[in-house]
Amino acid sequence: MHTHKKEVLASVTAQLNEGLTGELTIGNMETTFLQGFPRVSLRLENVVLRDSLFKKHNRTFLKAGRAEVALNSLALIRGAIEIKKITISNAAIDMYVDSLGYSNANVFKKKAKTADAKSSGGGSFPELRKVQLENVSFTADNRKNNKLYHFKVYELTAGINYTSTGFEADVDLEAMAESMAFNTKRGSFIKDKTLDGSFSVTYNEDDGFLDFAPERLDIGGERFIISARLGMGDSSK
């Protein structure tokens, strides 16, 4: 794989872009280590993901210094990508919704509805079974509903199970909540507080919402029960 790095990088980039309405660019790729055949781990550097209307709103959905990707090398040879785990480090995620309800999260194509969607997933973009974030700035800026969330994620681990309507995830989080403004006209409810705990997330592709189940989280050393609903894509309208 080392001897054909340019070809593999071009293949991985092209296949990932097939599941997007925008564009994914990867600056460099290195093979890091084998995890047991047929798994192989790739280190992607300078990863940038933008939706098709980026030139209009100028908000980059993802910019990552590094992403470690564990995938099935045999599937890659067949022209498919099977991602078992991805770790994103030194990155910024900016989920933006404009005043009319358009979101740059529309960069991901919706999966086709099939009878066996629950068992096979069937997503246009490769399914991710495990996601880790390390040193990531996360922003959710909803100009339509006047909401602004900004977190400095020290570490996040999510195990994902796919369903016929979307996915469910169990998440462990250690972060700094720099802003949690449920209504920006009234200011931030939480500002510069540590955030630590576990919670469950459900995504329904039909209505386009991420639902955060009520859970006890440690915020600034105090226990709170927090639940939330975050619109992605067309749901923001």
mmCIF file of C-alpha atoms in Angstrom:
data_model
loop_
_atom_site.group_PDB
_atom_site.id
_atom_site.type_symbol
_atom_site.label_atom_id
_atom_site.label_comp_id
_atom_site.label_asym_id
_atom_site.label_seq_id
_atom_site.Cartn_x
_atom_site.Cartn_y
_atom_site.Cartn_z
ATOM 1 C CA MET A 1 0.000 0.000 0.000
ATOM 2 C CA HIS A 2 2.954 2.323 0.652
ATOM 3 C CA THR A 3 4.106 1.992 -2.959
ATOM 4 C CA HIS A 4 0.693 3.022 -4.281
ATOM 5 C CA LYS A 5 -0.053 5.768 -1.749
ATOM 6 C CA LYS A 6 -1.203 8.328 -4.323
ATOM 7 C CA GLU A 7 -3.551 5.837 -5.959
ATOM 8 C CA VAL A 8 -5.008 4.730 -2.615
ATOM 9 C CA LEU A 9 -5.448 8.344 -1.459
ATOM 10 C CA ALA A 10 -7.239 9.216 -4.701
ATOM 11 C CA SER A 11 -9.445 6.111 -4.380
ATOM 12 C CA VAL A 12 -10.372 6.776 -0.732
ATOM 13 C CA THR A 13 -11.124 10.444 -1.450
ATOM 14 C CA ALA A 14 -13.238 9.638 -4.522
ATOM 15 C CA GLN A 15 -15.251 6.933 -2.752
ATOM 16 C CA LEU A 16 -15.968 9.130 0.267
ATOM 17 C CA ASN A 17 -17.039 12.003 -1.981
ATOM 18 C CA GLU A 18 -19.629 9.746 -3.622
ATOM 19 C CA GLY A 19 -21.618 9.929 -0.385
ATOM 20 C CA LEU A 20 -21.447 13.724 -0.162
ATOM 21 C CA THR A 21 -23.213 16.679 -1.730
ATOM 22 C CA GLY A 22 -20.159 18.834 -1.075
ATOM 23 C CA GLU A 23 -16.453 18.053 -1.180
ATOM 24 C CA LEU A 24 -13.953 16.242 1.021
ATOM 25 C CA THR A 25 -10.245 16.933 0.542
ATOM 26 C CA ILE A 26 -7.351 15.063 2.181
ATOM 27 C CA GLY A 27 -3.899 16.630 2.212
ATOM 28 C CA ASN A 28 -1.873 13.501 2.935
ATOM 29 C CA MET A 29 -2.253 9.845 3.868
ATOM 30 C CA GLU A 30 0.028 7.359 5.606
ATOM 31 C CA THR A 31 -0.444 3.697 6.492
ATOM 32 C CA THR A 32 0.163 3.504 10.236
ATOM 33 C CA PHE A 33 -0.244 -0.119 11.365
ATOM 34 C CA LEU A 34 -2.085 -3.336 10.647
ATOM 35 C CA GLN A 35 -4.732 -4.355 13.188
ATOM 36 C CA GLY A 36 -5.042 -7.919 11.990
ATOM 37 C CA PHE A 37 -5.839 -8.841 8.416
ATOM 38 C CA PRO A 38 -7.894 -7.580 6.645
ATOM 39 C CA ARG A 39 -7.994 -4.420 8.764
ATOM 40 C CA VAL A 40 -5.584 -1.585 8.077
ATOM 41 C CA SER A 41 -5.221 1.806 9.713
ATOM 42 C CA LEU A 42 -4.705 5.012 7.751
ATOM 43 C CA ARG A 43 -3.596 8.375 9.076
ATOM 44 C CA LEU A 44 -5.228 11.183 7.106
ATOM 45 C CA GLU A 45 -3.830 14.696 7.462
ATOM 46 C CA ASN A 46 -5.319 18.113 6.684
ATOM 47 C CA VAL A 47 -8.862 16.856 6.147
ATOM 48 C CA VAL A 48 -11.439 19.450 5.029
ATOM 49 C CA LEU A 49 -15.169 18.809 4.506
ATOM 50 C CA ARG A 50 -17.426 21.481 2.978
ATOM 51 C CA ASP A 51 -20.980 21.464 1.662
ATOM 52 C CA SER A 52 -21.973 22.534 -1.857
ATOM 53 C CA LEU A 53 -22.964 26.070 -0.753
ATOM 54 C CA PHE A 54 -19.728 26.825 1.092
ATOM 55 C CA LYS A 55 -18.882 29.769 -1.169
ATOM 56 C CA LYS A 56 -22.180 31.378 -0.166
ATOM 57 C CA HIS A 57 -21.960 31.090 3.640
ATOM 58 C CA ASN A 58 -18.187 30.473 4.062
ATOM 59 C CA ARG A 59 -18.613 27.996 6.954
ATOM 60 C CA THR A 60 -16.461 24.852 6.842
ATOM 61 C CA PHE A 61 -18.237 21.828 8.363
ATOM 62 C CA LEU A 62 -15.024 19.996 9.323
ATOM 63 C CA LYS A 63 -11.364 20.911 9.337
ATOM 64 C CA ALA A 64 -9.100 18.331 10.957
ATOM 65 C CA GLY A 65 -5.354 18.215 11.370
ATOM 66 C CA ARG A 66 -5.459 14.429 11.659
ATOM 67 C CA ALA A 67 -7.884 11.536 11.340
ATOM 68 C CA GLU A 68 -6.987 7.917 12.112
ATOM 69 C CA VAL A 69 -9.214 5.539 10.150
ATOM 70 C CA ALA A 70 -9.445 1.776 10.680
ATOM 71 C CA LEU A 71 -10.920 0.112 7.606
ATOM 72 C CA ASN A 72 -11.231 -3.176 5.740
ATOM 73 C CA SER A 73 -8.477 -3.382 3.114
ATOM 74 C CA LEU A 74 -10.242 -6.143 1.143
ATOM 75 C CA ALA A 75 -13.349 -3.983 0.814
ATOM 76 C CA LEU A 76 -11.160 -1.111 -0.388
ATOM 77 C CA ILE A 77 -9.744 -3.313 -3.149
ATOM 78 C CA ARG A 78 -13.321 -4.155 -4.188
ATOM 79 C CA GLY A 79 -14.066 -0.445 -4.501
ATOM 80 C CA ALA A 80 -15.944 -0.058 -1.200
ATOM 81 C CA ILE A 81 -15.079 1.564 2.121
ATOM 82 C CA GLU A 82 -15.898 -0.149 5.420
ATOM 83 C CA ILE A 83 -14.868 2.047 8.344
ATOM 84 C CA LYS A 84 -14.684 0.303 11.715
ATOM 85 C CA LYS A 85 -13.386 3.258 13.702
ATOM 86 C CA ILE A 86 -12.352 6.858 13.156
ATOM 87 C CA THR A 87 -10.432 9.114 15.544
ATOM 88 C CA ILE A 88 -10.444 12.828 14.715
ATOM 89 C CA SER A 89 -7.823 15.003 16.413
ATOM 90 C CA ASN A 90 -6.913 18.689 16.465
ATOM 91 C CA ALA A 91 -10.035 19.680 14.586
ATOM 92 C CA ALA A 92 -12.931 22.108 14.316
ATOM 93 C CA ILE A 93 -16.524 21.064 13.584
ATOM 94 C CA ASP A 94 -18.841 23.927 12.657
ATOM 95 C CA MET A 95 -22.520 22.973 12.256
ATOM 96 C CA TYR A 96 -24.184 26.062 10.779
ATOM 97 C CA VAL A 97 -27.835 26.899 10.045
ATOM 98 C CA ASP A 98 -28.594 30.174 8.266
ATOM 99 C CA SER A 99 -31.590 32.453 8.906
ATOM 100 C CA LEU A 100 -33.639 30.627 6.240
ATOM 101 C CA GLY A 101 -33.007 27.193 7.738
ATOM 102 C CA TYR A 102 -30.336 25.854 5.379
ATOM 103 C CA SER A 103 -27.624 23.824 7.130
ATOM 104 C CA ASN A 104 -24.122 22.913 6.020
ATOM 105 C CA ALA A 105 -24.864 19.480 7.562
ATOM 106 C CA ASN A 106 -26.619 18.799 4.241
ATOM 107 C CA VAL A 107 -23.164 17.799 3.027
ATOM 108 C CA PHE A 108 -24.093 14.171 3.827
ATOM 109 C CA LYS A 109 -26.370 12.394 1.368
ATOM 110 C CA LYS A 110 -29.357 10.616 2.839
ATOM 111 C CA LYS A 111 -29.274 6.858 2.531
ATOM 112 C CA ALA A 112 -31.629 5.100 0.148
ATOM 113 C CA LYS A 113 -34.607 3.398 1.768
ATOM 114 C CA THR A 114 -34.430 -0.377 1.394
ATOM 115 C CA ALA A 115 -36.283 -3.300 2.924
ATOM 116 C CA ASP A 116 -33.144 -4.541 4.669
ATOM 117 C CA ALA A 117 -31.908 -1.095 5.726
ATOM 118 C CA LYS A 118 -31.726 -2.105 9.368
ATOM 119 C CA SER A 119 -29.381 -5.005 8.757
ATOM 120 C CA SER A 120 -27.211 -3.540 6.030
ATOM 121 C CA GLY A 121 -27.345 0.159 6.836
ATOM 122 C CA GLY A 122 -27.368 1.055 3.158
ATOM 123 C CA GLY A 123 -25.950 4.535 3.683
ATOM 124 C CA SER A 124 -24.433 6.488 0.821
ATOM 125 C CA PHE A 125 -21.663 7.673 3.152
ATOM 126 C CA PRO A 126 -19.777 4.819 4.881
ATOM 127 C CA GLU A 127 -21.194 3.859 8.256
ATOM 128 C CA LEU A 128 -19.062 4.626 11.298
ATOM 129 C CA ARG A 129 -19.257 2.065 14.105
ATOM 130 C CA LYS A 130 -17.023 3.877 16.568
ATOM 131 C CA VAL A 131 -16.053 7.550 16.650
ATOM 132 C CA GLN A 132 -13.508 9.288 18.856
ATOM 133 C CA LEU A 133 -12.808 13.013 19.089
ATOM 134 C CA GLU A 134 -9.671 14.415 20.708
ATOM 135 C CA ASN A 135 -8.987 18.130 21.095
ATOM 136 C CA VAL A 136 -11.887 19.229 18.902
ATOM 137 C CA SER A 137 -13.707 22.560 18.822
ATOM 138 C CA PHE A 138 -17.432 21.965 18.207
ATOM 139 C CA THR A 139 -19.861 24.744 17.280
ATOM 140 C CA ALA A 140 -23.592 24.514 16.545
ATOM 141 C CA ASP A 141 -24.726 27.928 15.315
ATOM 142 C CA ASN A 142 -28.441 28.109 14.442
ATOM 143 C CA ARG A 143 -29.246 31.594 13.148
ATOM 144 C CA LYS A 144 -32.868 30.668 12.398
ATOM 145 C CA ASN A 145 -33.715 29.640 15.970
ATOM 146 C CA ASN A 146 -31.161 31.893 17.720
ATOM 147 C CA LYS A 147 -29.254 29.033 19.330
ATOM 148 C CA LEU A 148 -25.499 28.794 19.840
ATOM 149 C CA TYR A 149 -23.537 25.941 21.376
ATOM 150 C CA HIS A 150 -19.766 25.945 21.564
ATOM 151 C CA PHE A 151 -17.703 23.209 23.187
ATOM 152 C CA LYS A 152 -14.035 22.433 23.513
ATOM 153 C CA VAL A 153 -14.054 18.633 23.372
ATOM 154 C CA TYR A 154 -11.116 17.124 25.209
ATOM 155 C CA GLU A 155 -12.271 13.573 24.548
ATOM 156 C CA LEU A 156 -15.429 11.977 23.172
ATOM 157 C CA THR A 157 -16.118 8.317 22.439
ATOM 158 C CA ALA A 158 -19.280 7.130 20.687
ATOM 159 C CA GLY A 159 -20.411 3.598 19.857
ATOM 160 C CA ILE A 160 -22.961 3.660 17.033
ATOM 161 C CA ASN A 161 -25.721 1.209 16.115
ATOM 162 C CA TYR A 162 -27.670 1.745 12.892
ATOM 163 C CA THR A 163 -31.438 1.353 12.639
ATOM 164 C CA SER A 164 -33.970 1.409 9.805
ATOM 165 C CA THR A 165 -34.587 5.128 10.450
ATOM 166 C CA GLY A 166 -31.117 6.376 11.387
ATOM 167 C CA PHE A 167 -28.820 5.492 14.266
ATOM 168 C CA GLU A 168 -28.437 5.317 18.040
ATOM 169 C CA ALA A 169 -25.228 6.162 19.891
ATOM 170 C CA ASP A 170 -23.893 5.832 23.427
ATOM 171 C CA VAL A 171 -21.528 8.706 24.147
ATOM 172 C CA ASP A 172 -18.889 9.417 26.801
ATOM 173 C CA LEU A 173 -17.824 13.064 26.918
ATOM 174 C CA GLU A 174 -15.211 15.207 28.627
ATOM 175 C CA ALA A 175 -15.353 18.830 27.481
ATOM 176 C CA MET A 176 -15.482 22.520 28.289
ATOM 177 C CA ALA A 177 -18.841 24.187 27.595
ATOM 178 C CA GLU A 178 -17.738 27.617 26.417
ATOM 179 C CA SER A 179 -21.300 28.607 25.495
ATOM 180 C CA MET A 180 -24.752 27.024 25.675
ATOM 181 C CA ALA A 181 -27.211 29.666 24.505
ATOM 182 C CA PHE A 182 -30.699 28.236 24.015
ATOM 183 C CA ASN A 183 -31.714 31.750 22.933
ATOM 184 C CA THR A 184 -28.860 34.047 21.900
ATOM 185 C CA LYS A 185 -31.038 37.116 22.567
ATOM 186 C CA ARG A 186 -31.055 36.154 26.256
ATOM 187 C CA GLY A 187 -27.395 35.213 26.487
ATOM 188 C CA SER A 188 -25.661 31.969 27.390
ATOM 189 C CA PHE A 189 -27.225 29.589 29.927
ATOM 190 C CA ILE A 190 -23.849 27.969 30.613
ATOM 191 C CA LYS A 191 -20.493 29.604 29.970
ATOM 192 C CA ASP A 192 -16.951 28.299 30.524
ATOM 193 C CA LYS A 193 -17.977 25.243 32.561
ATOM 194 C CA THR A 194 -16.494 21.755 32.518
ATOM 195 C CA LEU A 195 -18.793 19.075 31.135
ATOM 196 C CA ASP A 196 -18.379 15.409 31.995
ATOM 197 C CA GLY A 197 -20.679 12.419 31.625
ATOM 198 C CA SER A 198 -22.386 9.827 29.456
ATOM 199 C CA PHE A 199 -25.552 10.133 27.393
ATOM 200 C CA SER A 200 -27.522 8.572 24.551
ATOM 201 C CA VAL A 201 -28.220 10.121 21.156
ATOM 202 C CA THR A 202 -30.802 9.105 18.562
ATOM 203 C CA TYR A 203 -30.898 10.341 14.975
ATOM 204 C CA ASN A 204 -34.031 9.997 12.838
ATOM 205 C CA GLU A 205 -33.260 10.576 9.180
ATOM 206 C CA ASP A 206 -36.927 11.168 8.305
ATOM 207 C CA ASP A 207 -37.291 14.254 10.507
ATOM 208 C CA GLY A 208 -33.573 15.106 10.592
ATOM 209 C CA PHE A 209 -33.222 15.613 14.348
ATOM 210 C CA LEU A 210 -30.557 14.543 16.820
ATOM 211 C CA ASP A 211 -32.282 13.798 20.134
ATOM 212 C CA PHE A 212 -30.214 13.779 23.323
ATOM 213 C CA ALA A 213 -31.979 11.702 25.974
ATOM 214 C CA PRO A 214 -32.297 13.192 29.493
ATOM 215 C CA GLU A 215 -29.154 12.266 31.413
ATOM 216 C CA ARG A 216 -27.333 13.433 34.522
ATOM 217 C CA LEU A 217 -24.241 15.388 33.494
ATOM 218 C CA ASP A 218 -21.584 17.011 35.631
ATOM 219 C CA ILE A 219 -21.454 20.699 34.645
ATOM 220 C CA GLY A 220 -18.946 22.836 36.496
ATOM 221 C CA GLY A 221 -18.905 20.357 39.377
ATOM 222 C CA GLU A 222 -22.703 20.265 39.742
ATOM 223 C CA ARG A 223 -25.151 17.616 38.547
ATOM 224 C CA PHE A 224 -27.777 18.578 35.965
ATOM 225 C CA ILE A 225 -30.357 16.621 33.996
ATOM 226 C CA ILE A 226 -29.948 17.737 30.389
ATOM 227 C CA SER A 227 -31.913 16.882 27.255
ATOM 228 C CA ALA A 228 -31.756 18.541 23.855
ATOM 229 C CA ARG A 229 -32.903 18.351 20.246
ATOM 230 C CA LEU A 230 -30.620 19.518 17.469
ATOM 231 C CA GLY A 231 -31.876 19.949 13.906
ATOM 232 C CA MET A 232 -29.660 18.907 11.024
ATOM 233 C CA GLY A 233 -30.187 19.720 7.366
ATOM 234 C CA ASP A 234 -33.799 20.151 6.247
ATOM 235 C CA SER A 235 -35.121 19.737 9.796
ATOM 236 C CA SER A 236 -33.752 23.178 10.620
ATOM 237 C CA LYS A 237 -36.386 24.735 8.389
#
